Structures are given as structure tokens and as C-alpha cells.
Amino acid sequence: TLPIINGSLSILGTGYMYVFVPSALLFLVFSVPLLSISLKENKNIQKLSKPRPKLSEIYQNIWSDLRDSKSYPGIVKLLIVLYFLSAAIFTLQLFSAVYLDRVVGATDSYKVAMLTTALAAVTVGAISGGFLADRYGRKRILLWSLVFAGLATIGISFAKSTATYPIFFGTFGLFVGMAFATIRALFAEIAPQRKNAEFFGLYSLSERSASVFGPILWSVVAWSITSTNALNYRA
């Protein structure tokens, strides 16, 4: 979408707003296979379906699953780890372009290069993290992944030169990929087989609700600290 932003390619127009056009079209194209599978499944499920539960019943079931999770060692701790990990990662994904713009005045091309570096590293980290976790233990690899992802984030916040950002963004992406691959595997390992659906529902709830907390925390920090030398964004 960078050519649409800089004006060298037009799809109904150029600029930031028109990035949504190819994004929407690509989303539609790639979702068609899943939609077709879902529609076929729904026809079979409708024959056996129960009445749709009320909203209050849904919340009661979530609360019941949360209480049940305390009976299984490690589940609650891992959900808490996932919550704060997701809050950090989603917030950094959302605001990284803003950070590069405000702290170093990066161009759009440079922002794209950094995000591409991070995403490529995430892919490598997710694949290699699975192999390493099977060999050396999921808990150990998860711990070291979190440590190095944290150190890379600190490196980004203190970096003065744009030449060092590819190293930090790449390192960050690599270990975030490892962390997300490992934490899912570890959760599947400790979750009881008969409660898999319920507990992975809590897993998704923890992951998604963190995407609200993280940006709010970022905004409070950026608003409350002095903007001298972009200290509020570095913090």
C-alpha cells in the first residue's frame, strides 16, 4: 500500500484514506474460502442447534470457566502472562509508526521497512520457537523470549540513530514470534483435554481484552510525561 500513500499508484484515489480500498478487497478475497466452509458447517449445525443463549447466560458461563480455571495449576498464571504480553505487543504494533514519526521523524518508506523487518522476524521466530520449545522446554523458551523481547523494546526506546532500529525491530519480532508460538503450545499442554474449548475461549478473551488496556496505558503515559526530546513516547 506504500505506492498508494506516496501517490505513485491510484486505486480510486491516493493518500492514507485509500489504503483501505485494497485492504478491504484483499480481506474479502481471502475470507471467501473460510466463509464457504462456515456456511456449509452452519447448515449441518442448524439441525442440532439449541436455542441461542441470552447475554447474561454467556457472561455466567465465562465467569464459571474463570472459576474452574483456578482448579488447574498454571492456567490462571499463564492467562495473566498472556494478558500483559498481548497488551504490550498490540500497543507496540498500533503505535510503532507514530513512535518512529514523532521520535526520529521517519519517512513512510522507513516505517514500512521497519514494520516489514519486524513481521519477517516474527515469522522466523514463530517457526523456530516451536522447534526450540520442543527440544529445550516450552516454559524455558517462553521465559527467554519475553526477556529478549523486553530488552529489544528498551533498546528501541533509548536508540538515537535510525541505523540501529533494524537490529532492535528484528530482535523484537524474532522473540515475540517465539513467545506467541510457545505460550499457545504451553497453554495447550497444561489445559485439560475435556476443557479445551472453554479454556481457549478464556485464552482469546484475555488476548483480545488486552488490546483495550494497552493503548489506554500508552495514551496515559504519553499524555502525562513531558514531550521534551520525545521523552513521553520513549517512556
XYZ file of N, CA and C in Angstrom:
705
model
N 0.814 -1.232 0.000
C 0.000 0.000 0.000
C 0.842 1.274 0.000
N 2.151 1.164 0.175
C 3.006 2.356 0.186
C 2.887 3.180 -1.100
N 2.828 2.554 -2.295
C 2.659 3.359 -3.521
C 1.370 4.176 -3.534
N 0.321 3.676 -2.856
C -0.937 4.432 -2.784
C -0.751 5.655 -1.894
N 0.031 5.491 -0.821
C 0.267 6.593 0.110
C 1.093 7.691 -0.545
N 2.170 7.291 -1.249
C 3.047 8.323 -1.819
C 2.583 8.840 -3.182
N 1.468 8.285 -3.706
C 0.868 8.830 -4.915
C 1.311 8.214 -6.219
N 2.200 7.195 -6.169
C 2.657 6.586 -7.424
C 1.667 5.553 -7.963
N 0.679 5.177 -7.158
C -0.373 4.256 -7.601
C -1.709 4.759 -7.078
N -2.725 4.727 -7.950
C -4.045 5.205 -7.544
C -5.074 4.083 -7.650
N -5.768 3.824 -6.543
C -6.931 2.924 -6.551
C -8.104 3.726 -6.002
N -8.830 4.335 -6.910
C -9.926 5.266 -6.607
C -9.420 6.572 -6.014
N -8.114 6.671 -5.779
C -7.520 7.868 -5.209
C -6.183 7.534 -4.569
N -5.486 8.540 -4.061
C -4.205 8.329 -3.390
C -4.239 8.947 -1.997
N -3.288 8.527 -1.166
C -3.223 9.029 0.199
C -3.604 7.953 1.202
N -3.507 8.301 2.473
C -3.724 7.333 3.559
C -5.111 6.704 3.539
N -6.132 7.500 3.254
C -7.511 7.001 3.310
C -7.750 5.868 2.314
N -7.096 5.943 1.150
C -7.369 4.977 0.081
C -6.632 3.651 0.258
N -5.837 3.562 1.301
C -5.223 2.275 1.658
C -6.301 1.257 2.035
N -7.422 1.743 2.542
C -8.497 0.845 2.980
C -9.161 0.114 1.816
N -9.066 0.660 0.603
C -9.715 0.025 -0.555
C -9.092 -1.336 -0.870
N -7.773 -1.416 -1.168
C -7.201 -2.741 -1.416
C -7.234 -3.638 -0.186
N -7.133 -3.051 1.001
C -7.195 -3.849 2.229
C -8.544 -4.562 2.339
N -9.628 -3.828 2.064
C -10.968 -4.418 2.131
C -11.156 -5.490 1.062
N -10.661 -5.212 -0.148
C -10.801 -6.180 -1.242
C -10.017 -7.461 -0.961
N -8.789 -7.317 -0.468
C -7.972 -8.488 -0.141
C -8.594 -9.292 0.998
N -9.131 -8.584 1.985
C -9.800 -9.266 3.099
C -10.974 -10.094 2.582
N -11.746 -9.509 1.670
C -12.901 -10.210 1.100
C -12.459 -11.451 0.332
N -11.459 -11.306 -0.518
C -10.988 -12.423 -1.350
C -10.479 -13.576 -0.478
N -9.652 -13.261 0.517
C -9.045 -14.315 1.332
C -10.008 -14.902 2.365
N -11.114 -14.222 2.622
C -12.085 -14.757 3.577
C -13.137 -15.644 2.913
N -13.224 -15.591 1.574
C -14.232 -16.386 0.864
C -14.131 -17.884 1.164
N -12.944 -18.502 1.124
C -12.876 -19.942 1.450
C -13.388 -20.258 2.857
N -13.027 -19.421 3.825
C -13.483 -19.646 5.198
C -14.995 -19.457 5.320
N -15.507 -18.456 4.619
C -16.948 -18.215 4.645
C -17.719 -19.391 4.038
N -17.199 -19.937 2.946
C -17.886 -21.057 2.293
C -17.897 -22.289 3.199
N -16.773 -22.542 3.887
C -16.707 -23.671 4.828
C -17.687 -23.445 5.979
N -17.696 -22.200 6.483
C -18.573 -21.872 7.608
C -20.046 -22.046 7.252
N -20.433 -21.626 6.053
C -21.836 -21.751 5.635
C -22.251 -23.214 5.521
N -21.358 -24.061 5.009
C -21.653 -25.497 4.917
C -21.807 -26.110 6.299
N -20.910 -25.717 7.219
C -20.970 -26.241 8.587
C -22.258 -25.791 9.282
N -22.634 -24.532 9.055
C -23.834 -23.993 9.706
C -25.093 -24.758 9.313
N -25.160 -25.202 8.052
C -26.332 -25.962 7.608
C -26.469 -27.260 8.394
N -25.329 -27.899 8.674
C -25.348 -29.140 9.457
C -25.639 -28.874 10.927
N -25.080 -27.771 11.451
C -25.247 -27.468 12.868
C -26.674 -27.055 13.184
N -27.335 -26.358 12.247
C -28.690 -25.860 12.493
C -29.671 -26.983 12.832
N -29.428 -28.161 12.291
C -30.312 -29.293 12.565
C -30.238 -29.725 14.025
N -29.069 -29.490 14.657
C -28.860 -29.923 16.038
C -28.791 -28.752 17.009
N -28.991 -27.543 16.503
C -28.737 -26.359 17.314
C -29.756 -26.203 18.446
N -29.232 -25.640 19.569
C -30.076 -25.305 20.719
C -30.507 -23.845 20.595
N -31.496 -23.427 21.389
C -31.874 -22.008 21.364
C -30.676 -21.128 21.699
N -30.604 -19.978 21.060
C -29.469 -19.068 21.296
C -29.488 -18.583 22.750
N -28.348 -18.682 23.471
C -28.330 -18.270 24.876
C -28.460 -16.757 25.023
N -28.971 -16.341 26.163
C -29.079 -14.922 26.461
C -27.691 -14.374 26.804
N -27.557 -13.058 26.710
C -26.273 -12.423 27.003
C -25.856 -12.696 28.442
N -26.814 -12.665 29.360
C -26.497 -12.915 30.770
C -25.954 -14.334 30.975
N -26.491 -15.293 30.214
C -26.011 -16.666 30.312
C -24.579 -16.801 29.804
N -24.268 -16.050 28.745
C -22.910 -16.076 28.194
C -21.918 -15.579 29.243
N -22.240 -14.454 29.924
C -21.350 -13.917 30.954
C -21.242 -14.869 32.145
N -22.335 -15.527 32.472
C -22.294 -16.514 33.554
C -21.370 -17.674 33.208
N -21.410 -18.104 31.946
C -20.533 -19.195 31.511
C -19.058 -18.789 31.559
N -18.774 -17.545 31.147
C -17.392 -17.052 31.209
C -16.910 -17.025 32.653
N -17.750 -16.518 33.554
C -17.385 -16.450 34.975
C -17.179 -17.859 35.547
N -18.019 -18.784 35.115
C -17.887 -20.177 35.561
C -16.574 -20.785 35.085
N -16.210 -20.492 33.828
C -14.944 -21.004 33.287
C -13.752 -20.404 34.017
N -13.852 -19.117 34.374
C -12.773 -18.477 35.125
C -12.586 -19.125 36.494
N -13.704 -19.445 37.159
C -13.609 -20.120 38.470
C -13.025 -21.514 38.320
N -13.434 -22.210 37.265
C -12.920 -23.567 37.028
C -11.422 -23.560 36.750
N -10.946 -22.491 36.092
C -9.531 -22.438 35.711
C -8.606 -22.446 36.925
N -9.115 -21.978 38.097
C -8.296 -21.954 39.310
C -7.980 -23.363 39.802
N -8.775 -24.323 39.376
C -8.581 -25.715 39.819
C -7.446 -26.413 39.067
N -6.935 -25.772 38.017
C -5.895 -26.400 37.197
C -4.617 -25.568 37.299
N -3.558 -26.135 37.869
C -2.315 -25.387 38.109
C -1.738 -24.781 36.824
N -1.396 -23.512 36.922
C -0.722 -22.835 35.818
C -1.627 -22.092 34.859
N -2.905 -22.446 34.806
C -3.805 -21.832 33.828
C -3.965 -20.328 34.078
N -4.290 -19.963 35.326
C -4.524 -18.552 35.650
C -3.251 -17.735 35.451
N -2.110 -18.274 35.903
C -0.839 -17.556 35.744
C -0.533 -17.311 34.269
N -0.772 -18.317 33.448
C -0.478 -18.186 32.026
C -1.424 -17.187 31.349
N -2.682 -17.156 31.796
C -3.627 -16.173 31.256
C -3.199 -14.752 31.608
N -2.648 -14.573 32.808
C -2.166 -13.250 33.225
C -0.951 -12.845 32.394
N -0.028 -13.794 32.197
C 1.142 -13.532 31.350
C 0.691 -13.142 29.942
N -0.253 -13.905 29.410
C -0.762 -13.636 28.062
C -1.396 -12.254 27.982
N -2.123 -11.860 29.030
C -2.803 -10.573 29.036
C -1.804 -9.424 28.885
N -0.753 -9.439 29.718
C 0.211 -8.342 29.677
C 1.105 -8.412 28.444
N 1.427 -9.628 27.992
C 2.185 -9.777 26.754
C 1.395 -9.210 25.581
N 0.125 -9.577 25.482
C -0.725 -9.102 24.385
C -0.918 -7.593 24.451
N -1.093 -7.068 25.679
C -1.259 -5.621 25.835
C -0.051 -4.879 25.288
N 1.146 -5.386 25.588
C 2.370 -4.746 25.110
C 2.518 -4.875 23.601
N 2.320 -6.092 23.089
C 2.568 -6.347 21.666
C 1.574 -5.589 20.786
N 0.271 -5.662 21.115
C -0.734 -4.986 20.296
C -0.527 -3.470 20.311
N -0.124 -2.939 21.468
C 0.095 -1.497 21.578
C 1.289 -1.067 20.750
N 2.370 -1.853 20.804
C 3.557 -1.537 20.017
C 3.272 -1.636 18.523
N 2.470 -2.631 18.135
C 2.068 -2.751 16.732
C 1.285 -1.512 16.288
N 0.385 -1.085 17.147
C -0.513 0.018 16.802
C 0.214 1.355 16.708
N 1.180 1.574 17.626
C 1.793 2.893 17.742
C 3.223 2.973 17.222
N 3.762 1.890 16.680
C 5.166 1.916 16.255
C 5.414 2.957 15.164
N 4.486 3.077 14.215
C 4.652 4.078 13.156
C 4.589 5.497 13.725
N 3.692 5.708 14.696
C 3.595 7.015 15.361
C 4.890 7.315 16.110
N 5.420 6.294 16.791
C 6.664 6.443 17.544
C 7.809 6.864 16.623
N 7.972 6.142 15.509
C 9.058 6.459 14.573
C 8.907 7.860 13.994
N 7.668 8.273 13.785
C 7.406 9.599 13.241
C 7.764 10.689 14.244
N 7.318 10.531 15.498
C 7.489 11.578 16.498
C 8.909 11.623 17.075
N 9.564 10.468 17.170
C 10.875 10.411 17.832
C 12.012 10.730 16.856
N 11.968 10.149 15.653
C 13.078 10.359 14.707
C 12.631 11.006 13.395
N 11.342 11.330 13.274
C 10.850 11.951 12.047
C 11.001 11.060 10.834
N 10.735 9.758 11.016
C 10.939 8.773 9.954
C 9.986 9.002 8.789
N 10.460 8.698 7.592
C 9.611 8.766 6.399
C 8.703 7.541 6.344
N 7.687 7.592 5.499
C 6.786 6.449 5.350
C 7.540 5.208 4.858
N 8.482 5.406 3.955
C 9.268 4.281 3.436
C 10.063 3.612 4.551
N 10.628 4.415 5.438
C 11.415 3.865 6.544
C 10.512 3.105 7.522
N 9.327 3.657 7.792
C 8.376 2.979 8.681
C 7.991 1.613 8.119
N 7.701 1.575 6.823
C 7.339 0.318 6.174
C 8.488 -0.686 6.268
N 9.712 -0.197 6.063
C 10.889 -1.078 6.143
C 11.029 -1.679 7.541
N 10.807 -0.872 8.571
C 10.945 -1.370 9.947
C 9.839 -2.377 10.292
N 8.606 -2.069 9.878
C 7.497 -2.976 10.173
C 7.640 -4.281 9.391
N 8.142 -4.194 8.170
C 8.383 -5.398 7.371
C 9.477 -6.254 8.014
N 10.516 -5.595 8.505
C 11.595 -6.305 9.212
C 11.043 -7.048 10.424
N 10.214 -6.359 11.203
C 9.646 -6.978 12.403
C 8.738 -8.147 12.055
N 7.887 -7.979 11.034
C 6.950 -9.045 10.653
C 7.682 -10.268 10.091
N 8.722 -10.024 9.299
C 9.518 -11.139 8.772
C 10.180 -11.898 9.921
N 10.685 -11.147 10.907
C 11.327 -11.771 12.065
C 10.316 -12.542 12.915
N 9.090 -12.027 13.011
C 8.032 -12.745 13.744
C 7.795 -14.120 13.118
N 7.766 -14.173 11.795
C 7.554 -15.442 11.087
C 8.661 -16.441 11.405
N 9.906 -15.964 11.322
C 11.053 -16.829 11.639
C 10.988 -17.273 13.105
N 10.663 -16.349 13.996
C 10.598 -16.660 15.423
C 9.514 -17.668 15.753
N 8.354 -17.538 15.099
C 7.248 -18.458 15.374
C 7.606 -19.890 14.972
N 8.271 -20.031 13.817
C 8.641 -21.368 13.341
C 9.771 -21.959 14.187
N 10.838 -21.168 14.378
C 11.983 -21.665 15.141
C 11.626 -21.858 16.611
N 10.736 -21.004 17.141
C 10.329 -21.132 18.538
C 9.665 -22.459 18.834
N 8.891 -22.962 17.872
C 8.246 -24.259 18.049
C 9.260 -25.385 18.184
N 10.265 -25.377 17.315
C 11.317 -26.398 17.373
C 12.108 -26.310 18.687
N 12.481 -25.084 19.060
C 13.265 -24.894 20.272
C 12.481 -25.288 21.522
N 11.183 -24.964 21.533
C 10.349 -25.293 22.689
C 10.218 -26.800 22.867
N 10.099 -27.521 21.756
C 10.010 -28.986 21.842
C 11.311 -29.595 22.341
N 12.413 -28.948 22.011
C 13.721 -29.513 22.370
C 14.171 -29.118 23.777
N 13.972 -27.840 24.132
C 14.516 -27.341 25.394
C 13.452 -27.051 26.465
N 12.192 -27.200 26.108
C 11.125 -26.959 27.072
C 10.383 -25.677 26.789
N 9.068 -25.744 26.801
C 8.243 -24.584 26.428
C 8.362 -23.441 27.432
N 8.378 -23.774 28.707
C 8.436 -22.737 29.734
C 9.755 -21.971 29.660
N 10.857 -22.696 29.443
C 12.173 -22.059 29.365
C 12.266 -21.133 28.158
N 11.820 -21.599 26.998
C 11.883 -20.774 25.783
C 10.960 -19.568 25.899
N 9.794 -19.739 26.505
C 8.879 -18.614 26.711
C 9.537 -17.549 27.581
N 10.169 -17.976 28.673
C 10.811 -17.031 29.588
C 11.902 -16.229 28.886
N 12.792 -16.918 28.165
C 13.879 -16.221 27.478
C 13.354 -15.348 26.343
N 12.287 -15.764 25.700
C 11.680 -14.953 24.640
C 11.173 -13.631 25.195
N 10.519 -13.697 26.354
C 9.998 -12.483 26.983
C 11.133 -11.565 27.414
N 12.204 -12.150 27.943
C 13.352 -11.350 28.393
C 13.964 -10.594 27.216
N 14.240 -11.294 26.114
C 14.908 -10.651 24.985
C 13.982 -9.688 24.232
N 12.681 -9.998 24.178
C 11.734 -9.052 23.571
C 11.683 -7.765 24.394
N 11.740 -7.909 25.722
C 11.760 -6.740 26.602
C 13.018 -5.906 26.425
N 14.158 -6.578 26.317
C 15.425 -5.865 26.115
C 15.431 -5.132 24.773
N 14.870 -5.759 23.736
C 14.792 -5.107 22.429
C 13.907 -3.862 22.492
N 12.812 -3.949 23.257
C 11.922 -2.791 23.414
C 12.642 -1.643 24.116
N 13.420 -1.971 25.148
C 14.212 -0.953 25.842
C 15.227 -0.339 24.887
N 15.830 -1.191 24.044
C 16.781 -0.696 23.052
C 16.150 0.293 22.094
N 14.923 -0.001 21.659
C 14.203 0.911 20.756
C 13.954 2.252 21.446
N 13.603 2.206 22.726
C 13.263 3.451 23.437
C 14.483 4.336 23.686
N 15.700 3.730 23.774
C 16.904 4.515 24.031
C 17.685 4.842 22.761
N 17.374 4.187 21.646
C 18.158 4.355 20.417
C 18.097 5.797 19.912
N 19.248 6.298 19.520
C 19.330 7.661 18.994
C 19.474 7.685 17.477
N 20.034 6.608 16.916
C 20.312 6.568 15.484
C 19.360 5.614 14.774
N 18.882 6.022 13.589
C 17.981 5.161 12.813
C 18.704 3.917 12.306
N 20.032 3.938 12.291
C 20.800 2.778 11.820
C 20.658 1.579 12.750
N 20.333 1.839 14.025
C 20.219 0.735 14.998
C 18.812 0.143 15.063
N 17.828 0.838 14.520
C 16.444 0.355 14.611
C 16.210 -0.994 13.922
N 16.808 -1.247 12.734
C 16.591 -2.570 12.127
C 17.013 -3.719 13.034
N 18.098 -3.528 13.793
C 18.567 -4.575 14.715
C 17.543 -4.792 15.820
N 17.088 -3.693 16.412
C 16.155 -3.807 17.537
C 14.779 -4.306 17.092
N 14.292 -3.802 15.956
C 12.990 -4.252 15.457
C 13.039 -5.720 15.055
N 14.140 -6.124 14.425
C 14.291 -7.528 14.045
C 14.359 -8.444 15.257
N 15.141 -8.031 16.269
C 15.256 -8.820 17.504
C 13.916 -8.911 18.211
N 13.239 -7.775 18.284
C 11.915 -7.738 18.909
C 10.957 -8.709 18.216
N 10.863 -8.627 16.884
C 9.966 -9.501 16.129
C 10.302 -10.967 16.306
N 11.593 -11.299 16.268
C 12.040 -12.686 16.402
C 11.550 -13.306 17.704
N 11.760 -12.592 18.809
C 11.424 -13.164 20.116
C 9.935 -13.053 20.447
N 9.251 -12.075 19.856
C 7.790 -12.026 20.008
C 7.156 -13.215 19.293
N 7.658 -13.535 18.093
C 7.174 -14.718 17.381
C 7.371 -15.977 18.197
N 8.551 -16.107 18.806
C 8.828 -17.257 19.671
C 7.866 -17.297 20.869
N 7.648 -16.131 21.482
C 6.804 -16.068 22.674
C 5.370 -16.491 22.375
N 4.792 -15.969 21.285
C 3.409 -16.306 20.969
C 3.249 -17.772 20.562
N 4.232 -18.303 19.833
C 4.169 -19.715 19.456
C 4.275 -20.610 20.679
N 5.159 -20.233 21.607
C 5.436 -21.065 22.783
C 4.311 -21.002 23.806
N 3.741 -19.807 24.001
C 2.706 -19.687 25.028
C 1.446 -20.450 24.627
N 1.140 -20.505 23.349
C -0.011 -21.304 22.885
C 0.232 -22.786 23.113
N 1.457 -23.227 22.773
C 1.798 -24.639 22.961
C 1.778 -25.017 24.444
N 2.301 -24.123 25.280
C 2.324 -24.379 26.722
C 0.913 -24.419 27.292
N 0.052 -23.519 26.800
C -1.334 -23.493 27.268
C -2.063 -24.773 26.872
N -1.843 -25.227 25.638
C -2.470 -26.474 25.172
C -1.979 -27.670 25.983
N -0.740 -27.581 26.445
C -0.157 -28.679 27.220
C -0.775 -28.799 28.603
N -1.010 -27.661 29.266
C -1.493 -27.717 30.649
C -3.019 -27.673 30.746
N -3.710 -27.248 29.674
C -5.178 -27.227 29.701
C -5.710 -28.661 29.609
N -6.672 -29.019 30.459
C -7.223 -30.378 30.390
C -7.961 -30.607 29.070
N -7.833 -31.801 28.537
C -8.397 -32.122 27.221
C -9.897 -31.853 27.155
N -10.621 -32.230 28.199
C -12.075 -32.101 28.178
C -12.551 -30.649 28.329
N -11.618 -29.739 28.712
C -11.992 -28.328 28.887
C -11.288 -27.441 27.866
N -10.782 -28.043 26.793
C -10.004 -27.299 25.805
C -10.760 -26.109 25.222
N -11.999 -26.340 24.800
C -12.783 -25.281 24.155
C -13.026 -24.112 25.106
N -13.422 -24.435 26.354
C -13.708 -23.378 27.328
C -12.458 -22.574 27.665
N -11.342 -23.286 27.891
C -10.136 -22.591 28.324
C -9.495 -21.796 27.181
N -9.602 -22.294 25.954
C -9.086 -21.491 24.848
C -10.015 -20.311 24.560
N -11.268 -20.402 24.981
C -12.148 -19.238 24.950
C -11.642 -18.162 25.902
N -11.208 -18.575 27.103
C -10.608 -17.635 28.055
C -9.301 -17.074 27.501
N -8.559 -17.924 26.812
C -7.295 -17.513 26.178
C -7.555 -16.361 25.199
N -8.555 -16.534 24.338
C -8.896 -15.498 23.352
C -9.423 -14.243 24.033
N -10.220 -14.432 25.100
C -10.759 -13.293 25.840
C -9.636 -12.470 26.463
N -8.669 -13.164 27.065
C -7.524 -12.487 27.678
C -6.724 -11.729 26.638
N -6.489 -12.373 25.499
C -5.691 -11.775 24.429
C -6.357 -10.532 23.868
N -7.663 -10.612 23.617
C -8.371 -9.502 22.964
C -8.668 -8.348 23.916
N -8.997 -8.664 25.166
C -9.293 -7.582 26.112
C -8.043 -6.756 26.398
N -6.870 -7.384 26.246
C -5.613 -6.659 26.452
C -5.413 -5.572 25.408
N -6.037 -5.726 24.233
C -5.887 -4.728 23.177
C -6.609 -3.427 23.517
N -7.395 -3.428 24.580
C -8.027 -2.196 25.073
C -7.143 -1.555 26.147
N -6.657 -2.391 27.074
C -5.847 -1.891 28.187
C -4.539 -1.264 27.711
N -3.844 -1.938 26.771
C -2.537 -1.471 26.315
C -2.552 -0.059 25.743
N -3.390 0.221 24.748
C -3.433 1.578 24.186
C -3.846 2.647 25.196
N -4.719 2.288 26.135
C -5.105 3.259 27.168
C -3.893 3.612 28.033
N -3.124 2.583 28.438
C -1.931 2.824 29.256
C -0.918 3.667 28.484
N -0.703 3.333 27.206
C 0.212 4.106 26.356
C -0.213 5.577 26.316
N -1.512 5.802 26.096
C -2.022 7.171 25.968
C -1.838 7.960 27.253
N -2.083 7.322 28.395
C -1.916 7.990 29.689
C -0.461 8.396 29.901
N 0.463 7.491 29.578
C 1.889 7.782 29.734
C 2.308 8.919 28.792
N 1.899 8.822 27.514
C 2.276 9.840 26.527
C 1.705 11.209 26.884
N 0.544 11.229 27.530
C -0.121 12.494 27.885
C 0.487 13.110 29.156
N 0.932 12.262 30.081
C 1.304 12.750 31.413
C 2.785 13.097 31.550
N 3.636 12.668 30.603
C 5.072 12.926 30.696
C 5.451 14.029 29.715
N 6.463 14.801 30.058
C 6.904 15.893 29.191
C 7.286 15.400 27.804
N 6.986 16.214 26.789
C 7.275 15.831 25.406
C 8.664 16.288 24.956
N 9.439 16.891 25.868
C 10.790 17.338 25.532
C 11.639 16.155 25.070
N 12.270 16.306 23.906
C 13.088 15.232 23.314
C 12.287 13.947 23.125
N 10.968 14.094 22.920
C 10.059 12.948 22.715
C 10.129 11.961 23.866
N 10.377 12.473 25.098
C 10.514 11.606 26.263
C 9.233 10.838 26.546
N 8.068 11.468 26.281
C 6.794 10.787 26.545
C 6.615 9.538 25.685
N 7.088 9.605 24.414
C 6.981 8.431 23.552
C 8.036 7.384 23.901
N 9.222 7.830 24.224
C 10.280 6.878 24.622
C 9.869 6.132 25.897
N 9.255 6.816 26.811
C 8.804 6.179 28.056
C 7.755 5.116 27.790
